[in-house]
Each structure stands twice: as C-alpha cells, then as structure tokens.
C-alpha cells in the first residue's frame, strides 16, 4: 500500500536535498520518488546525503512537468508553509492528511508534492493539486528545510499506515466509491469549459470562473461514477447545441 504513495519534488535546487529526502522517505517505508526538472541530477551530493537510501535516489523517476508526475493519481497533496489564495481543500493537521491519503492509497496512486527551496510551488502547480497541507510551526519562523518537511509528512503517512484497520485484506473499492485521477478530472474541466463557451455562458476562456468551478469540484470530490454522469450530461448539452 505504501508503494502507491509517491513523493514528488519540484525543481529542487540543491541535489543534497534530494538525497536527504530519499533518506527521510526510506526510514518511513516510502520508496517512490519523482523529480520534476531537478536543477542538478544525478549528482554525487544526492547519493552522499542519501546515506543508506541510494536505491531510492537511483530509482527516482525524472519528469518534465508536475502534470506528468501526478496525472494518474487520485489525490495530490501540495505541501506549503503559507496559505495560498487558491481555495483548495486544506489540511491544517498533517495527521488528518495522512489518514485521508492512506484511505485512497489502498486502491490508487496518490502523491505528496514539495516545492522549491527558494519559492515553493507556483499557483499553477498548486492547481494540479487536489489538496494542500501545512506543517504547523512557529508563526515567526515556520518554513522547514525541504527534506525535513518530507520527513515530517512521511512520518505521518507511516503512522497512519501502522494504525490502519485490517484494510490489507479487504476487497477493492467499487468505482462509485473511488476518486477520479487528476487526468480524468482535467478532461472533465476541459469539457466543462468547452460547453460553457459553446452555450454562450462565457464568451472566451475565463480563468477566474474556471478556477472557481475547479475549487467547487475539488470540495465536492465527485467519484468516478459521478464524474462520468457529469460527462454524459455535458455531452448531451453539446449534442443539443449542435442540433439547434
Ligand atoms: N520559501 C518557500 C519555502 C520553501 S521550503 C516558500 O515560501 O514557499 C521547500 C518546501 O518544503 C516547500 O515548498 C514545502 O513543500 C515544504 N515546506 C517547508 N515548510 C513547510 C511547512 N511548514 N508546511 C508544509 N510544507 C513545508
């Protein structure tokens, strides 16, 4: 089940932080590391700071964008020290985040996303997340080193895994209960935008309206089944417009 949990580091500047994050992960039973356009990788400094976790570094997957790293995930939690303006569901307590993540990870891949040392995650990257989490810390000095943030959240995930009910032995969840992947949700939002324009509800792409609707559906958390119902509804509206 822990193999469904992916740690994603976005554009890490110091290769040493990649190694230290790999070590933090391995101590907590996590091995699935994805690097989005790291500045300098592979690098001896990454292997040095990994200590006994070089295997996690060696097996890390390097990708060109955050979308590529998380498209197949059903839950993507962005770790951020500051609250952002984007109204995504937010976990104030890492423990609550880990419990939710663990529940989804039983059946599908999920991701925890960490930003750059200098300026964290961009708003566009946060848009690829379904949730945000902050590690409660000193209000006057609350930004942790990247690998230490990985350690704290990886620990919470491991704690949630140890305390799980006997879920290893339960049957897979039926699709009405499973969350759509980020890619499926992205296709739905593209479809919704097309229909909003074709129907004349908006006359050109309107980022603010789309953002508000994305936030609404992020809170509503439609299941795969509900999402395909909505896709069917949009298709029939499109059909009606074509016929008119
Ligand atoms: N200067 C950046 C912070 C970079 S720290 C900023 O202001 O956003 C590097 C990464 O570590 C962050 O992007 C975040 O993913 C994680 N991190 C650091 N402190 C955190 C905290 N208190 N809560 C959650 N994540 C944190």
Short mmCIF file of C-alpha atoms and ligand atoms in Angstrom, two decimals:
data_model
loop_
_atom_site.label_atom_id
_atom_site.label_comp_id
_atom_site.label_asym_id
_atom_site.label_seq_id
_atom_site.Cartn_x
_atom_site.Cartn_y
_atom_site.Cartn_z
CA UNK A 1 0.00 0.00 0.00
CA UNK A 2 2.88 2.37 0.73
CA UNK A 3 4.07 1.74 -2.84
CA UNK A 4 1.03 3.71 -4.03
CA UNK A 5 2.34 6.77 -2.20
CA UNK A 6 4.59 8.95 -4.34
CA UNK A 7 6.82 11.77 -3.15
CA UNK A 8 7.22 14.48 -5.79
CA UNK A 9 9.93 17.14 -5.50
CA UNK A 10 9.50 20.09 -7.85
CA UNK A 11 12.62 21.67 -9.34
CA UNK A 12 14.87 21.00 -6.37
CA UNK A 13 17.86 23.33 -6.35
CA UNK A 14 20.31 21.51 -4.05
CA UNK A 15 20.98 17.87 -5.00
CA UNK A 16 21.80 17.23 -1.34
CA UNK A 17 18.15 17.88 -0.52
CA UNK A 18 17.14 15.12 -2.94
CA UNK A 19 19.43 12.67 -1.11
CA UNK A 20 18.26 13.77 2.34
CA UNK A 21 14.62 13.47 1.20
CA UNK A 22 15.27 9.95 -0.09
CA UNK A 23 16.71 9.03 3.29
CA UNK A 24 13.72 10.57 5.09
CA UNK A 25 11.40 8.56 2.84
CA UNK A 26 13.15 5.24 3.29
CA UNK A 27 13.12 5.50 7.09
CA UNK A 28 9.34 5.70 6.78
CA UNK A 29 8.91 2.87 4.28
CA UNK A 30 8.41 5.10 1.21
CA UNK A 31 10.41 4.43 -1.95
CA UNK A 32 8.57 6.02 -4.81
CA UNK A 33 10.38 9.30 -5.64
CA UNK A 34 9.59 11.51 -8.65
CA UNK A 35 11.70 14.56 -9.52
CA UNK A 36 10.22 17.32 -11.66
CA UNK A 37 13.05 19.07 -13.61
CA UNK A 38 15.66 18.97 -10.83
CA UNK A 39 18.43 21.57 -11.35
CA UNK A 40 21.23 19.08 -10.92
CA UNK A 41 20.59 15.33 -11.01
CA UNK A 42 22.11 12.76 -10.86
CA UNK A 43 24.74 14.24 -8.59
CA UNK A 44 27.23 12.76 -6.09
CA UNK A 45 25.88 15.07 -3.38
CA UNK A 46 22.44 13.45 -3.71
CA UNK A 47 23.93 9.98 -3.26
CA UNK A 48 26.12 11.14 -0.37
CA UNK A 49 23.25 12.57 1.66
CA UNK A 50 21.04 9.59 0.90
CA UNK A 51 23.32 7.57 3.23
CA UNK A 52 21.74 4.09 3.04
CA UNK A 53 18.93 5.17 0.72
CA UNK A 54 20.87 5.38 -2.56
CA UNK A 55 18.41 2.86 -4.03
CA UNK A 56 15.59 5.40 -3.64
CA UNK A 57 17.73 8.03 -5.41
CA UNK A 58 18.81 5.58 -8.14
CA UNK A 59 15.22 4.54 -8.82
CA UNK A 60 13.88 8.11 -8.85
CA UNK A 61 11.90 8.99 -11.97
CA UNK A 62 12.72 12.33 -13.59
CA UNK A 63 9.85 14.05 -15.44
CA UNK A 64 9.36 17.33 -17.27
CA UNK A 65 6.26 18.67 -15.55
CA UNK A 66 4.16 18.28 -12.42
CA UNK A 67 1.21 17.12 -14.56
CA UNK A 68 3.33 14.24 -15.84
CA UNK A 69 4.24 13.32 -12.26
CA UNK A 70 0.68 13.19 -10.91
CA UNK A 71 -1.81 12.66 -13.77
CA UNK A 72 -2.61 9.08 -12.74
CA UNK A 73 -3.09 9.99 -9.04
CA UNK A 74 -6.49 10.27 -7.36
CA UNK A 75 -5.26 12.58 -4.61
CA UNK A 76 -2.44 15.11 -4.88
CA UNK A 77 -1.49 17.00 -1.74
CA UNK A 78 0.72 20.06 -2.10
CA UNK A 79 2.86 20.87 0.94
CA UNK A 80 3.11 24.56 1.56
CA UNK A 81 4.23 26.66 4.51
CA UNK A 82 1.92 29.52 3.58
CA UNK A 83 -1.76 29.62 2.82
CA UNK A 84 -2.39 30.42 -0.83
CA UNK A 85 -5.19 32.36 -2.38
CA UNK A 86 -6.41 29.28 -4.24
CA UNK A 87 -9.41 27.91 -2.38
CA UNK A 88 -8.38 24.25 -2.41
CA UNK A 89 -9.34 22.00 0.50
CA UNK A 90 -6.66 22.45 3.13
CA UNK A 91 -5.45 20.08 5.85
CA UNK A 92 -4.39 22.02 8.93
CA UNK A 93 -3.27 18.80 10.57
CA UNK A 94 -0.77 16.54 8.78
CA UNK A 95 -2.27 13.56 10.64
CA UNK A 96 -5.69 14.15 9.02
CA UNK A 97 -3.99 14.45 5.64
CA UNK A 98 -2.15 11.16 6.16
CA UNK A 99 -5.34 9.31 7.16
CA UNK A 100 -7.14 10.54 4.04
CA UNK A 101 -4.15 9.76 1.80
CA UNK A 102 -3.86 6.27 3.21
CA UNK A 103 -7.54 5.56 2.55
CA UNK A 104 -7.13 6.48 -1.13
CA UNK A 105 -3.75 4.74 -1.49
CA UNK A 106 -5.34 1.37 -0.84
CA UNK A 107 -6.66 1.29 -4.40
CA UNK A 108 -4.90 4.00 -6.39
CA UNK A 109 -1.72 6.09 -6.63
CA UNK A 110 -1.57 9.29 -4.58
CA UNK A 111 1.12 11.98 -4.29
CA UNK A 112 2.66 14.38 -1.82
CA UNK A 113 4.20 17.34 -3.63
CA UNK A 114 7.00 19.57 -2.30
CA UNK A 115 8.13 22.89 -3.76
CA UNK A 116 11.44 24.56 -4.49
CA UNK A 117 13.75 25.68 -1.69
CA UNK A 118 13.51 29.31 -2.78
CA UNK A 119 9.90 29.89 -3.63
CA UNK A 120 7.89 26.75 -3.04
CA UNK A 121 5.15 25.84 -5.54
CA UNK A 122 3.74 28.24 -8.14
CA UNK A 123 -0.01 28.87 -8.27
CA UNK A 124 -0.15 26.91 -11.49
CA UNK A 125 1.45 23.93 -9.77
CA UNK A 126 -0.96 24.22 -6.83
CA UNK A 127 -3.72 23.99 -9.42
CA UNK A 128 -2.52 20.46 -10.18
CA UNK A 129 -3.12 19.53 -6.54
CA UNK A 130 -6.40 18.38 -5.06
CA UNK A 131 -5.49 19.44 -1.53
CA UNK A 132 -2.93 21.42 0.43
CA UNK A 133 -1.27 20.69 3.73
CA UNK A 134 0.80 22.81 6.09
CA UNK A 135 3.00 21.59 8.90
CA UNK A 136 2.09 23.68 11.95
CA UNK A 137 5.20 25.60 13.01
CA UNK A 138 6.49 28.75 14.68
CA UNK A 139 4.43 31.62 13.20
CA UNK A 140 7.59 33.75 13.11
CA UNK A 141 9.80 31.08 11.50
CA UNK A 142 7.66 28.35 10.01
CA UNK A 143 9.46 27.27 6.86
CA UNK A 144 11.24 23.93 7.21
CA UNK A 145 14.14 22.67 5.15
CA UNK A 146 12.73 20.69 2.21
CA UNK A 147 13.95 17.26 3.37
CA UNK A 148 12.76 17.94 6.91
CA UNK A 149 9.29 18.75 5.59
CA UNK A 150 9.44 15.44 3.69
CA UNK A 151 10.44 13.70 6.94
CA UNK A 152 7.55 15.12 8.96
CA UNK A 153 4.89 14.25 6.38
CA UNK A 154 6.43 10.84 5.61
CA UNK A 155 6.32 10.08 9.34
CA UNK A 156 2.61 10.95 9.45
CA UNK A 157 1.97 8.67 6.49
CA UNK A 158 3.86 5.83 8.18
CA UNK A 159 1.94 6.41 11.42
CA UNK A 160 -1.36 6.27 9.53
CA UNK A 161 -0.23 3.07 7.79
CA UNK A 162 0.67 1.40 11.10
CA UNK A 163 -2.70 2.33 12.60
CA UNK A 164 -4.75 1.28 9.60
CA UNK A 165 -7.59 -1.16 10.20
CA UNK A 166 -7.19 -4.57 8.59
CA UNK A 167 -7.61 -2.90 5.25
CA UNK A 168 -4.91 -5.01 3.57
CA UNK A 169 -7.39 -7.83 3.46
CA UNK A 170 -10.46 -6.02 2.30
CA UNK A 171 -11.89 -6.14 -1.21
CA UNK A 172 -11.01 -3.32 -3.65
CA UNK A 173 -13.38 -0.37 -3.51
CA UNK A 174 -16.16 -0.29 -6.11
CA UNK A 175 -15.91 2.50 -8.71
CA UNK A 176 -18.78 4.52 -7.22
CA UNK A 177 -16.56 4.93 -4.19
CA UNK A 178 -13.25 5.62 -5.99
CA UNK A 179 -11.87 9.06 -6.77
CA UNK A 180 -11.12 10.02 -10.39
CA UNK A 181 -7.49 10.52 -11.41
CA UNK A 182 -6.19 14.06 -11.94
CA UNK A 183 -6.19 13.35 -15.68
CA UNK A 184 -9.87 12.30 -15.67
CA UNK A 185 -10.73 15.40 -13.66
CA UNK A 186 -8.71 17.55 -16.09
CA UNK A 187 -10.68 16.13 -19.06
CA UNK A 188 -13.91 16.93 -17.24
CA UNK A 189 -12.87 20.55 -16.64
CA UNK A 190 -11.79 20.93 -20.30
CA UNK A 191 -15.17 19.56 -21.36
CA UNK A 192 -16.99 21.91 -18.98
CA UNK A 193 -15.06 24.90 -20.40
CA UNK A 194 -15.94 23.90 -23.96
CA UNK A 195 -19.63 23.65 -23.10
CA UNK A 196 -19.59 26.94 -21.18
CA UNK A 197 -18.24 28.66 -24.29
CA UNK A 198 -20.35 26.81 -26.85
CA UNK A 199 -23.50 27.62 -24.87
CA UNK A 200 -22.56 31.30 -24.62
CA UNK A 201 -22.34 31.21 -20.82
CA UNK A 202 -18.89 32.72 -21.25
CA UNK A 203 -17.66 34.26 -24.48
CA UNK A 204 -13.96 33.44 -24.10
CA UNK A 205 -11.83 31.34 -21.71
CA UNK A 206 -12.31 32.89 -18.30
CA UNK A 207 -9.66 31.81 -15.79
CA UNK A 208 -11.45 33.13 -12.70
CA UNK A 209 -14.72 31.30 -13.47
CA UNK A 210 -12.82 28.12 -14.30
CA UNK A 211 -10.82 28.39 -11.09
CA UNK A 212 -13.98 28.81 -9.00
CA UNK A 213 -15.56 25.77 -10.61
CA UNK A 214 -12.37 23.75 -10.10
CA UNK A 215 -12.44 24.67 -6.42
CA UNK A 216 -16.11 23.71 -6.20
CA UNK A 217 -15.48 20.26 -7.67
CA UNK A 218 -12.37 19.83 -5.52
CA UNK A 219 -14.56 20.31 -2.44
CA UNK A 220 -17.37 18.12 -3.80
CA UNK A 221 -14.94 15.28 -4.59
CA UNK A 222 -17.11 13.53 -7.19
CA UNK A 223 -16.48 9.80 -7.50
CA UNK A 224 -15.51 8.24 -10.85
CA UNK A 225 -19.12 7.25 -11.36
CA UNK A 226 -20.46 10.73 -10.62
CA UNK A 227 -17.87 12.26 -12.93
CA UNK A 228 -18.92 10.06 -15.82
CA UNK A 229 -22.53 11.06 -15.13
CA UNK A 230 -21.49 14.72 -15.42
CA UNK A 231 -19.55 13.98 -18.62
CA UNK A 232 -22.69 12.38 -20.05
CA UNK A 233 -24.71 15.44 -19.11
CA UNK A 234 -22.19 17.76 -20.81
CA UNK A 235 -22.18 15.60 -23.95
CA UNK A 236 -25.95 15.76 -24.21
CA UNK A 237 -25.88 19.56 -23.76
CA UNK A 238 -23.29 19.68 -26.59
CA UNK A 239 -25.46 17.47 -28.72
CA UNK A 240 -28.43 19.76 -28.07
CA UNK A 241 -26.37 22.78 -29.15
CA UNK A 242 -25.26 21.02 -32.32
CA UNK A 243 -28.84 20.11 -33.19
CA UNK A 244 -30.16 23.62 -32.55
N1 LIG B 1 10.46 29.76 0.50
C1 LIG B 1 9.46 28.81 0.15
C2 LIG B 1 9.51 27.58 1.02
C3 LIG B 1 10.41 26.58 0.50
S1 LIG B 1 10.71 25.28 1.59
C4 LIG B 1 8.08 29.39 0.31
O1 LIG B 1 7.97 30.40 0.94
O2 LIG B 1 7.12 28.79 -0.19
C5 LIG B 1 10.61 23.95 0.43
C6 LIG B 1 9.34 23.15 0.51
O3 LIG B 1 9.27 22.49 1.77
C7 LIG B 1 8.05 23.91 0.39
O4 LIG B 1 7.71 24.22 -0.93
C8 LIG B 1 7.07 22.95 1.02
O5 LIG B 1 6.72 21.95 0.08
C9 LIG B 1 7.91 22.33 2.14
N2 LIG B 1 7.68 23.01 3.43
C10 LIG B 1 8.54 23.77 4.14
N3 LIG B 1 7.97 24.19 5.29
C11 LIG B 1 6.71 23.68 5.29
C12 LIG B 1 5.61 23.76 6.22
N4 LIG B 1 5.67 24.44 7.35
N5 LIG B 1 4.47 23.10 5.87
C13 LIG B 1 4.37 22.38 4.74
N6 LIG B 1 5.37 22.28 3.84
C14 LIG B 1 6.53 22.92 4.12
#
